[in-house]
């Protein structure tokens, strides 16, 4: 678990004296705080330096296209690495927020026009190609899943990855789900939390969303018709995302494992 931060002291030079602070639940490897000051409401997120850098860059790139994202006030990539952003209007969406999800699909299609130079997990310094990144999903199977499931995954994933059609890597949000969409009424006000942003197959973003909510409105806004071939790719990407999330949870000392294992098992059975 990460060491506690003095978030108020870090934030004060940027937003002024903090009058109220509360920690916000999220991924076990990050620390996020909601901060109040006389100048408004803000969030301070601390994570690995690479994730902070990716979030700042992706937010800037998305904003340049008119995609609604939080305004980032400051970025620090030392120790600790953190960023401070303004709170966005509205509240997290749920799966019933059809109009906002449709708007998110439109924005996502626009985001996926952005191509290299890559940053985030899929980049020259880490995993140079999208298949390289996908293949890392099998690297720690014995640590995170039962032995019989690990054997099934080793048999299933490499040929499935090899059969993917070549695609030009595009900028991905990386962790799109309804709670990362903020709404006021039926209006989408922001897409938040870009710390998993990287470059890869655009279908990965859509597949990630399908884990948490139906995709009809998202695909409608995106302009994509679901086909059996795309659904097979979605299934592969749901497995990969679940394995990566499972390993990250394990590495950070968390205990949210069962949901990922159930999902992976279901995808293999399908």
PDB file of C-alpha atoms in Angstrom:
ATOM      1  CA  UNK A   1       0.000   0.000   0.000  1.00  0.00           C
ATOM      2  CA  UNK A   2       1.284   3.521  -0.765  1.00  0.00           C
ATOM      3  CA  UNK A   3       2.463   5.760   2.061  1.00  0.00           C
ATOM      4  CA  UNK A   4      -0.097   8.383   3.198  1.00  0.00           C
ATOM      5  CA  UNK A   5       0.303  11.808   1.607  1.00  0.00           C
ATOM      6  CA  UNK A   6       0.050  15.227   3.164  1.00  0.00           C
ATOM      7  CA  UNK A   7      -2.331  16.216   0.388  1.00  0.00           C
ATOM      8  CA  UNK A   8      -3.269  19.544   1.974  1.00  0.00           C
ATOM      9  CA  UNK A   9       0.355  20.675   2.088  1.00  0.00           C
ATOM     10  CA  UNK A  10       0.962  19.617  -1.510  1.00  0.00           C
ATOM     11  CA  UNK A  11      -2.163  21.365  -2.748  1.00  0.00           C
ATOM     12  CA  UNK A  12      -2.014  24.620  -0.776  1.00  0.00           C
ATOM     13  CA  UNK A  13       0.495  26.386  -3.062  1.00  0.00           C
ATOM     14  CA  UNK A  14      -1.842  25.726  -5.990  1.00  0.00           C
ATOM     15  CA  UNK A  15      -5.356  26.178  -4.569  1.00  0.00           C
ATOM     16  CA  UNK A  16      -4.738  28.072  -1.341  1.00  0.00           C
ATOM     17  CA  UNK A  17      -5.318  26.868   2.233  1.00  0.00           C
ATOM     18  CA  UNK A  18      -7.362  23.665   2.304  1.00  0.00           C
ATOM     19  CA  UNK A  19     -10.526  23.949   4.383  1.00  0.00           C
ATOM     20  CA  UNK A  20     -11.709  20.366   3.964  1.00  0.00           C
ATOM     21  CA  UNK A  21     -10.061  17.138   2.792  1.00  0.00           C
ATOM     22  CA  UNK A  22     -11.343  13.612   2.307  1.00  0.00           C
ATOM     23  CA  UNK A  23      -9.829  10.553   0.695  1.00  0.00           C
ATOM     24  CA  UNK A  24     -11.768   9.144  -2.251  1.00  0.00           C
ATOM     25  CA  UNK A  25     -11.945   5.408  -2.852  1.00  0.00           C
ATOM     26  CA  UNK A  26     -10.461   4.107  -6.078  1.00  0.00           C
ATOM     27  CA  UNK A  27      -7.785   1.773  -7.368  1.00  0.00           C
ATOM     28  CA  UNK A  28      -5.757   0.338  -4.517  1.00  0.00           C
ATOM     29  CA  UNK A  29      -2.465   1.510  -6.046  1.00  0.00           C
ATOM     30  CA  UNK A  30      -3.489   5.186  -6.209  1.00  0.00           C
ATOM     31  CA  UNK A  31      -4.372   7.831  -3.651  1.00  0.00           C
ATOM     32  CA  UNK A  32      -7.033  10.406  -4.500  1.00  0.00           C
ATOM     33  CA  UNK A  33      -8.259  13.249  -2.292  1.00  0.00           C
ATOM     34  CA  UNK A  34     -11.148  15.660  -2.641  1.00  0.00           C
ATOM     35  CA  UNK A  35     -10.056  19.086  -1.467  1.00  0.00           C
ATOM     36  CA  UNK A  36     -12.033  22.217  -0.628  1.00  0.00           C
ATOM     37  CA  UNK A  37     -10.580  25.698  -0.488  1.00  0.00           C
ATOM     38  CA  UNK A  38     -11.955  29.205  -0.797  1.00  0.00           C
ATOM     39  CA  UNK A  39     -11.328  29.000  -4.540  1.00  0.00           C
ATOM     40  CA  UNK A  40     -13.417  25.852  -5.111  1.00  0.00           C
ATOM     41  CA  UNK A  41     -13.309  22.066  -5.148  1.00  0.00           C
ATOM     42  CA  UNK A  42     -10.340  20.114  -6.463  1.00  0.00           C
ATOM     43  CA  UNK A  43      -8.890  16.616  -6.635  1.00  0.00           C
ATOM     44  CA  UNK A  44      -5.334  15.531  -5.940  1.00  0.00           C
ATOM     45  CA  UNK A  45      -4.358  12.157  -7.372  1.00  0.00           C
ATOM     46  CA  UNK A  46      -1.070  10.424  -6.573  1.00  0.00           C
ATOM     47  CA  UNK A  47       0.050   7.419  -8.607  1.00  0.00           C
ATOM     48  CA  UNK A  48       3.107   6.069 -10.404  1.00  0.00           C
ATOM     49  CA  UNK A  49       4.942   8.793 -12.290  1.00  0.00           C
ATOM     50  CA  UNK A  50       4.229   7.154 -15.646  1.00  0.00           C
ATOM     51  CA  UNK A  51       0.501   7.084 -14.973  1.00  0.00           C
ATOM     52  CA  UNK A  52       0.498  10.729 -13.892  1.00  0.00           C
ATOM     53  CA  UNK A  53       2.404  11.757 -17.013  1.00  0.00           C
ATOM     54  CA  UNK A  54       0.074   9.741 -19.244  1.00  0.00           C
ATOM     55  CA  UNK A  55      -3.009  11.274 -17.643  1.00  0.00           C
ATOM     56  CA  UNK A  56      -1.699  14.806 -18.084  1.00  0.00           C
ATOM     57  CA  UNK A  57      -0.701  14.244 -21.714  1.00  0.00           C
ATOM     58  CA  UNK A  58      -3.899  12.401 -22.660  1.00  0.00           C
ATOM     59  CA  UNK A  59      -6.070  15.035 -20.999  1.00  0.00           C
ATOM     60  CA  UNK A  60      -4.276  17.732 -22.952  1.00  0.00           C
ATOM     61  CA  UNK A  61      -4.599  15.822 -26.224  1.00  0.00           C
ATOM     62  CA  UNK A  62      -8.290  15.111 -25.629  1.00  0.00           C
ATOM     63  CA  UNK A  63      -9.039  18.708 -24.677  1.00  0.00           C
ATOM     64  CA  UNK A  64      -7.405  19.914 -27.895  1.00  0.00           C
ATOM     65  CA  UNK A  65     -10.166  18.085 -29.799  1.00  0.00           C
ATOM     66  CA  UNK A  66     -12.975  19.504 -27.681  1.00  0.00           C
ATOM     67  CA  UNK A  67     -13.453  16.392 -25.581  1.00  0.00           C
ATOM     68  CA  UNK A  68     -14.655  17.419 -22.098  1.00  0.00           C
ATOM     69  CA  UNK A  69     -11.996  16.550 -19.511  1.00  0.00           C
ATOM     70  CA  UNK A  70     -11.061  17.937 -16.080  1.00  0.00           C
ATOM     71  CA  UNK A  71      -8.811  20.976 -16.041  1.00  0.00           C
ATOM     72  CA  UNK A  72      -5.407  19.993 -14.626  1.00  0.00           C
ATOM     73  CA  UNK A  73      -3.768  22.758 -12.634  1.00  0.00           C
ATOM     74  CA  UNK A  74      -0.414  21.205 -11.839  1.00  0.00           C
ATOM     75  CA  UNK A  75       1.553  18.025 -12.514  1.00  0.00           C
ATOM     76  CA  UNK A  76       4.468  16.690 -10.445  1.00  0.00           C
ATOM     77  CA  UNK A  77       6.356  13.597 -11.606  1.00  0.00           C
ATOM     78  CA  UNK A  78       8.865  13.333  -8.783  1.00  0.00           C
ATOM     79  CA  UNK A  79       8.379  11.499  -5.510  1.00  0.00           C
ATOM     80  CA  UNK A  80       5.517  11.701  -4.865  1.00  0.00           C
ATOM     81  CA  UNK A  81       4.064  11.970  -8.360  1.00  0.00           C
ATOM     82  CA  UNK A  82       0.680  13.671  -8.405  1.00  0.00           C
ATOM     83  CA  UNK A  83      -1.614  16.007 -10.246  1.00  0.00           C
ATOM     84  CA  UNK A  84      -4.249  18.467  -9.095  1.00  0.00           C
ATOM     85  CA  UNK A  85      -7.373  19.046 -11.135  1.00  0.00           C
ATOM     86  CA  UNK A  86     -10.528  21.090 -10.843  1.00  0.00           C
ATOM     87  CA  UNK A  87     -13.720  19.261  -9.924  1.00  0.00           C
ATOM     88  CA  UNK A  88     -16.093  18.836 -12.863  1.00  0.00           C
ATOM     89  CA  UNK A  89     -19.814  19.590 -12.688  1.00  0.00           C
ATOM     90  CA  UNK A  90     -22.299  16.792 -12.194  1.00  0.00           C
ATOM     91  CA  UNK A  91     -22.089  13.283 -10.837  1.00  0.00           C
ATOM     92  CA  UNK A  92     -20.851   9.877 -12.036  1.00  0.00           C
ATOM     93  CA  UNK A  93     -23.147   8.278 -14.591  1.00  0.00           C
ATOM     94  CA  UNK A  94     -24.678   4.839 -14.393  1.00  0.00           C
ATOM     95  CA  UNK A  95     -25.647   2.377 -17.098  1.00  0.00           C
ATOM     96  CA  UNK A  96     -29.026   4.088 -17.596  1.00  0.00           C
ATOM     97  CA  UNK A  97     -27.475   7.420 -18.695  1.00  0.00           C
ATOM     98  CA  UNK A  98     -28.158   6.674 -22.356  1.00  0.00           C
ATOM     99  CA  UNK A  99     -27.700  10.148 -23.808  1.00  0.00           C
ATOM    100  CA  UNK A 100     -24.472  10.811 -21.935  1.00  0.00           C
ATOM    101  CA  UNK A 101     -23.096   7.402 -22.931  1.00  0.00           C
ATOM    102  CA  UNK A 102     -24.015   8.066 -26.560  1.00  0.00           C
ATOM    103  CA  UNK A 103     -22.160  11.400 -26.358  1.00  0.00           C
ATOM    104  CA  UNK A 104     -19.173   9.598 -24.833  1.00  0.00           C
ATOM    105  CA  UNK A 105     -19.149   7.269 -27.835  1.00  0.00           C
ATOM    106  CA  UNK A 106     -18.980  10.263 -30.171  1.00  0.00           C
ATOM    107  CA  UNK A 107     -16.083  11.731 -28.202  1.00  0.00           C
ATOM    108  CA  UNK A 108     -14.328   8.369 -28.088  1.00  0.00           C
ATOM    109  CA  UNK A 109     -14.435   8.081 -31.868  1.00  0.00           C
ATOM    110  CA  UNK A 110     -12.817  11.514 -32.045  1.00  0.00           C
ATOM    111  CA  UNK A 111     -10.159  10.505 -29.504  1.00  0.00           C
ATOM    112  CA  UNK A 112      -9.261   7.464 -31.567  1.00  0.00           C
ATOM    113  CA  UNK A 113      -8.209   9.698 -34.453  1.00  0.00           C
ATOM    114  CA  UNK A 114      -5.098  10.636 -32.429  1.00  0.00           C
ATOM    115  CA  UNK A 115      -2.060   8.529 -33.297  1.00  0.00           C
ATOM    116  CA  UNK A 116       1.563   8.562 -31.962  1.00  0.00           C
ATOM    117  CA  UNK A 117       4.105   9.289 -30.771  1.00  0.00           C
ATOM    118  CA  UNK A 118       2.934   6.813 -28.188  1.00  0.00           C
ATOM    119  CA  UNK A 119       3.106   7.162 -24.422  1.00  0.00           C
ATOM    120  CA  UNK A 120       1.807   5.189 -21.476  1.00  0.00           C
ATOM    121  CA  UNK A 121       2.141   1.420 -21.207  1.00  0.00           C
ATOM    122  CA  UNK A 122       2.347   0.885 -24.967  1.00  0.00           C
ATOM    123  CA  UNK A 123       5.381   2.931 -25.925  1.00  0.00           C
ATOM    124  CA  UNK A 124       8.929   2.430 -27.127  1.00  0.00           C
ATOM    125  CA  UNK A 125      10.308   2.278 -23.582  1.00  0.00           C
ATOM    126  CA  UNK A 126       7.916  -0.429 -22.320  1.00  0.00           C
ATOM    127  CA  UNK A 127       5.919  -2.457 -24.850  1.00  0.00           C
ATOM    128  CA  UNK A 128       6.726  -1.271 -28.385  1.00  0.00           C
ATOM    129  CA  UNK A 129       3.680  -2.838 -30.055  1.00  0.00           C
ATOM    130  CA  UNK A 130       0.087  -3.536 -29.151  1.00  0.00           C
ATOM    131  CA  UNK A 131       0.550  -7.350 -29.401  1.00  0.00           C
ATOM    132  CA  UNK A 132       3.580  -7.042 -27.092  1.00  0.00           C
ATOM    133  CA  UNK A 133       1.375  -5.342 -24.520  1.00  0.00           C
ATOM    134  CA  UNK A 134      -1.389  -7.936 -24.870  1.00  0.00           C
ATOM    135  CA  UNK A 135       1.092 -10.765 -24.443  1.00  0.00           C
ATOM    136  CA  UNK A 136       2.102  -9.462 -21.015  1.00  0.00           C
ATOM    137  CA  UNK A 137      -1.286 -10.640 -19.752  1.00  0.00           C
ATOM    138  CA  UNK A 138       0.140 -14.180 -19.516  1.00  0.00           C
ATOM    139  CA  UNK A 139       3.333 -13.161 -17.692  1.00  0.00           C
ATOM    140  CA  UNK A 140       2.096 -13.633 -14.120  1.00  0.00           C
ATOM    141  CA  UNK A 141      -0.683 -16.191 -14.424  1.00  0.00           C
ATOM    142  CA  UNK A 142       0.679 -18.527 -11.752  1.00  0.00           C
ATOM    143  CA  UNK A 143       0.585 -15.692  -9.210  1.00  0.00           C
ATOM    144  CA  UNK A 144      -2.984 -14.571  -9.822  1.00  0.00           C
ATOM    145  CA  UNK A 145      -5.221 -17.401 -11.065  1.00  0.00           C
ATOM    146  CA  UNK A 146      -5.718 -21.098 -10.219  1.00  0.00           C
ATOM    147  CA  UNK A 147      -3.434 -23.510 -12.069  1.00  0.00           C
ATOM    148  CA  UNK A 148      -6.134 -25.014 -14.288  1.00  0.00           C
ATOM    149  CA  UNK A 149      -7.300 -21.563 -15.379  1.00  0.00           C
ATOM    150  CA  UNK A 150      -3.699 -20.520 -16.049  1.00  0.00           C
ATOM    151  CA  UNK A 151      -3.252 -23.525 -18.362  1.00  0.00           C
ATOM    152  CA  UNK A 152      -6.432 -22.658 -20.258  1.00  0.00           C
ATOM    153  CA  UNK A 153      -5.312 -19.059 -20.673  1.00  0.00           C
ATOM    154  CA  UNK A 154      -1.875 -20.070 -21.945  1.00  0.00           C
ATOM    155  CA  UNK A 155      -3.598 -22.183 -24.584  1.00  0.00           C
ATOM    156  CA  UNK A 156      -6.197 -19.551 -25.516  1.00  0.00           C
ATOM    157  CA  UNK A 157      -4.504 -16.161 -25.488  1.00  0.00           C
ATOM    158  CA  UNK A 158      -1.462 -16.457 -27.806  1.00  0.00           C
ATOM    159  CA  UNK A 159      -3.422 -17.717 -30.851  1.00  0.00           C
ATOM    160  CA  UNK A 160      -6.232 -15.245 -30.198  1.00  0.00           C
ATOM    161  CA  UNK A 161      -3.740 -12.366 -30.070  1.00  0.00           C
ATOM    162  CA  UNK A 162      -1.975 -13.624 -33.199  1.00  0.00           C
ATOM    163  CA  UNK A 163      -5.270 -13.637 -35.108  1.00  0.00           C
ATOM    164  CA  UNK A 164      -6.104 -10.010 -34.398  1.00  0.00           C
ATOM    165  CA  UNK A 165      -6.152  -7.894 -37.552  1.00  0.00           C
ATOM    166  CA  UNK A 166      -3.447  -5.274 -37.792  1.00  0.00           C
ATOM    167  CA  UNK A 167      -4.615  -1.875 -36.595  1.00  0.00           C
ATOM    168  CA  UNK A 168      -3.000   1.523 -36.346  1.00  0.00           C
ATOM    169  CA  UNK A 169      -2.533   2.273 -32.627  1.00  0.00           C
ATOM    170  CA  UNK A 170      -4.718   5.154 -31.462  1.00  0.00           C
ATOM    171  CA  UNK A 171      -4.957   7.050 -28.203  1.00  0.00           C
ATOM    172  CA  UNK A 172      -7.064   5.095 -25.688  1.00  0.00           C
ATOM    173  CA  UNK A 173      -8.687   6.197 -22.463  1.00  0.00           C
ATOM    174  CA  UNK A 174      -7.835   2.735 -21.147  1.00  0.00           C
ATOM    175  CA  UNK A 175     -10.395   2.443 -18.335  1.00  0.00           C
ATOM    176  CA  UNK A 176     -13.710   3.685 -19.684  1.00  0.00           C
ATOM    177  CA  UNK A 177     -16.822   2.857 -17.672  1.00  0.00           C
ATOM    178  CA  UNK A 178     -19.926   4.771 -16.550  1.00  0.00           C
ATOM    179  CA  UNK A 179     -18.414   6.077 -13.291  1.00  0.00           C
ATOM    180  CA  UNK A 180     -15.748   7.854 -15.333  1.00  0.00           C
ATOM    181  CA  UNK A 181     -18.474   9.747 -17.188  1.00  0.00           C
ATOM    182  CA  UNK A 182     -19.863  12.772 -15.345  1.00  0.00           C
ATOM    183  CA  UNK A 183     -23.320  14.087 -16.153  1.00  0.00           C
ATOM    184  CA  UNK A 184     -25.747  16.856 -15.306  1.00  0.00           C
ATOM    185  CA  UNK A 185     -29.199  15.630 -16.188  1.00  0.00           C
ATOM    186  CA  UNK A 186     -28.750  13.960 -19.575  1.00  0.00           C
ATOM    187  CA  UNK A 187     -25.694  16.028 -20.503  1.00  0.00           C
ATOM    188  CA  UNK A 188     -22.169  14.620 -20.460  1.00  0.00           C
ATOM    189  CA  UNK A 189     -19.990  17.139 -18.615  1.00  0.00           C
ATOM    190  CA  UNK A 190     -16.658  15.295 -18.516  1.00  0.00           C
ATOM    191  CA  UNK A 191     -14.751  12.085 -19.092  1.00  0.00           C
ATOM    192  CA  UNK A 192     -12.441  11.679 -16.104  1.00  0.00           C
ATOM    193  CA  UNK A 193      -9.497   9.537 -14.931  1.00  0.00           C
ATOM    194  CA  UNK A 194      -7.051   9.217 -17.818  1.00  0.00           C
ATOM    195  CA  UNK A 195      -4.232   7.543 -15.866  1.00  0.00           C
ATOM    196  CA  UNK A 196      -4.512   4.333 -17.936  1.00  0.00           C
ATOM    197  CA  UNK A 197      -4.274   6.212 -21.242  1.00  0.00           C
ATOM    198  CA  UNK A 198      -2.044   4.583 -23.829  1.00  0.00           C
ATOM    199  CA  UNK A 199      -1.974   3.666 -27.518  1.00  0.00           C
ATOM    200  CA  UNK A 200      -3.582   0.580 -29.002  1.00  0.00           C
ATOM    201  CA  UNK A 201      -6.601  -0.932 -30.722  1.00  0.00           C
ATOM    202  CA  UNK A 202      -9.655   1.359 -30.353  1.00  0.00           C
ATOM    203  CA  UNK A 203     -11.829  -1.701 -29.732  1.00  0.00           C
ATOM    204  CA  UNK A 204     -10.085  -2.093 -26.383  1.00  0.00           C
ATOM    205  CA  UNK A 205     -11.827   1.019 -25.025  1.00  0.00           C
ATOM    206  CA  UNK A 206     -15.201  -0.266 -26.174  1.00  0.00           C
ATOM    207  CA  UNK A 207     -14.549  -3.716 -24.732  1.00  0.00           C
ATOM    208  CA  UNK A 208     -13.567  -2.215 -21.375  1.00  0.00           C
ATOM    209  CA  UNK A 209     -16.858  -0.317 -21.260  1.00  0.00           C
ATOM    210  CA  UNK A 210     -18.761  -3.528 -22.020  1.00  0.00           C
ATOM    211  CA  UNK A 211     -17.527  -5.016 -18.733  1.00  0.00           C
ATOM    212  CA  UNK A 212     -19.510  -2.447 -16.757  1.00  0.00           C
ATOM    213  CA  UNK A 213     -22.520  -1.552 -18.893  1.00  0.00           C
ATOM    214  CA  UNK A 214     -24.424  -2.380 -22.085  1.00  0.00           C
ATOM    215  CA  UNK A 215     -22.709  -0.920 -25.141  1.00  0.00           C
ATOM    216  CA  UNK A 216     -25.676  -0.113 -27.416  1.00  0.00           C
ATOM    217  CA  UNK A 217     -25.671   3.653 -26.769  1.00  0.00           C
ATOM    218  CA  UNK A 218     -21.859   3.858 -26.755  1.00  0.00           C
ATOM    219  CA  UNK A 219     -21.588   2.027 -30.083  1.00  0.00           C
ATOM    220  CA  UNK A 220     -24.385   4.161 -31.522  1.00  0.00           C
ATOM    221  CA  UNK A 221     -22.487   7.335 -30.633  1.00  0.00           C
ATOM    222  CA  UNK A 222     -19.260   5.786 -31.885  1.00  0.00           C
ATOM    223  CA  UNK A 223     -20.846   4.737 -35.173  1.00  0.00           C
ATOM    224  CA  UNK A 224     -19.954   1.054 -34.942  1.00  0.00           C
ATOM    225  CA  UNK A 225     -22.118  -1.974 -35.638  1.00  0.00           C
ATOM    226  CA  UNK A 226     -21.380  -4.963 -33.408  1.00  0.00           C
ATOM    227  CA  UNK A 227     -20.494  -8.076 -35.411  1.00  0.00           C
ATOM    228  CA  UNK A 228     -19.524 -11.601 -34.297  1.00  0.00           C
ATOM    229  CA  UNK A 229     -15.880 -10.840 -35.159  1.00  0.00           C
ATOM    230  CA  UNK A 230     -15.886  -7.649 -33.083  1.00  0.00           C
ATOM    231  CA  UNK A 231     -17.574  -9.468 -30.201  1.00  0.00           C
ATOM    232  CA  UNK A 232     -14.794 -12.084 -30.264  1.00  0.00           C
ATOM    233  CA  UNK A 233     -12.245  -9.277 -30.046  1.00  0.00           C
ATOM    234  CA  UNK A 234     -14.226  -7.732 -27.184  1.00  0.00           C
ATOM    235  CA  UNK A 235     -14.083 -11.071 -25.350  1.00  0.00           C
ATOM    236  CA  UNK A 236     -10.302 -11.274 -25.770  1.00  0.00           C
ATOM    237  CA  UNK A 237      -9.873  -7.711 -24.533  1.00  0.00           C
ATOM    238  CA  UNK A 238     -12.145  -8.300 -21.545  1.00  0.00           C
ATOM    239  CA  UNK A 239      -9.891 -11.201 -20.556  1.00  0.00           C
ATOM    240  CA  UNK A 240      -6.733  -9.141 -21.040  1.00  0.00           C
ATOM    241  CA  UNK A 241      -8.088  -6.162 -19.094  1.00  0.00           C
ATOM    242  CA  UNK A 242      -9.221  -8.437 -16.272  1.00  0.00           C
ATOM    243  CA  UNK A 243      -5.825 -10.128 -16.031  1.00  0.00           C
ATOM    244  CA  UNK A 244      -4.002  -6.801 -15.979  1.00  0.00           C
ATOM    245  CA  UNK A 245      -6.375  -5.439 -13.337  1.00  0.00           C
ATOM    246  CA  UNK A 246      -6.035  -8.634 -11.319  1.00  0.00           C
ATOM    247  CA  UNK A 247      -2.249  -8.466 -11.343  1.00  0.00           C
ATOM    248  CA  UNK A 248      -2.266  -4.769 -10.436  1.00  0.00           C
ATOM    249  CA  UNK A 249      -4.587  -5.516  -7.513  1.00  0.00           C
ATOM    250  CA  UNK A 250      -2.366  -8.379  -6.383  1.00  0.00           C
ATOM    251  CA  UNK A 251       0.819  -6.322  -6.678  1.00  0.00           C
ATOM    252  CA  UNK A 252      -0.676  -3.421  -4.723  1.00  0.00           C
ATOM    253  CA  UNK A 253      -1.816  -5.666  -1.871  1.00  0.00           C
ATOM    254  CA  UNK A 254      -5.533  -5.498  -2.640  1.00  0.00           C
ATOM    255  CA  UNK A 255      -8.078  -8.285  -2.370  1.00  0.00           C
ATOM    256  CA  UNK A 256     -10.558  -7.713  -5.209  1.00  0.00           C
ATOM    257  CA  UNK A 257      -9.869 -10.932  -7.108  1.00  0.00           C
ATOM    258  CA  UNK A 258     -13.037 -13.030  -7.386  1.00  0.00           C
ATOM    259  CA  UNK A 259     -14.928 -10.793  -9.823  1.00  0.00           C
ATOM    260  CA  UNK A 260     -12.022 -10.832 -12.265  1.00  0.00           C
ATOM    261  CA  UNK A 261     -11.610 -14.609 -12.083  1.00  0.00           C
ATOM    262  CA  UNK A 262     -15.344 -15.195 -12.576  1.00  0.00           C
ATOM    263  CA  UNK A 263     -15.319 -12.905 -15.613  1.00  0.00           C
ATOM    264  CA  UNK A 264     -12.277 -14.586 -17.171  1.00  0.00           C
ATOM    265  CA  UNK A 265     -13.783 -18.026 -16.645  1.00  0.00           C
ATOM    266  CA  UNK A 266     -17.051 -16.925 -18.227  1.00  0.00           C
ATOM    267  CA  UNK A 267     -15.282 -15.469 -21.280  1.00  0.00           C
ATOM    268  CA  UNK A 268     -13.332 -18.694 -21.851  1.00  0.00           C
ATOM    269  CA  UNK A 269     -16.526 -20.737 -21.563  1.00  0.00           C
ATOM    270  CA  UNK A 270     -18.262 -18.522 -24.136  1.00  0.00           C
TER     271      UNK A 270
END
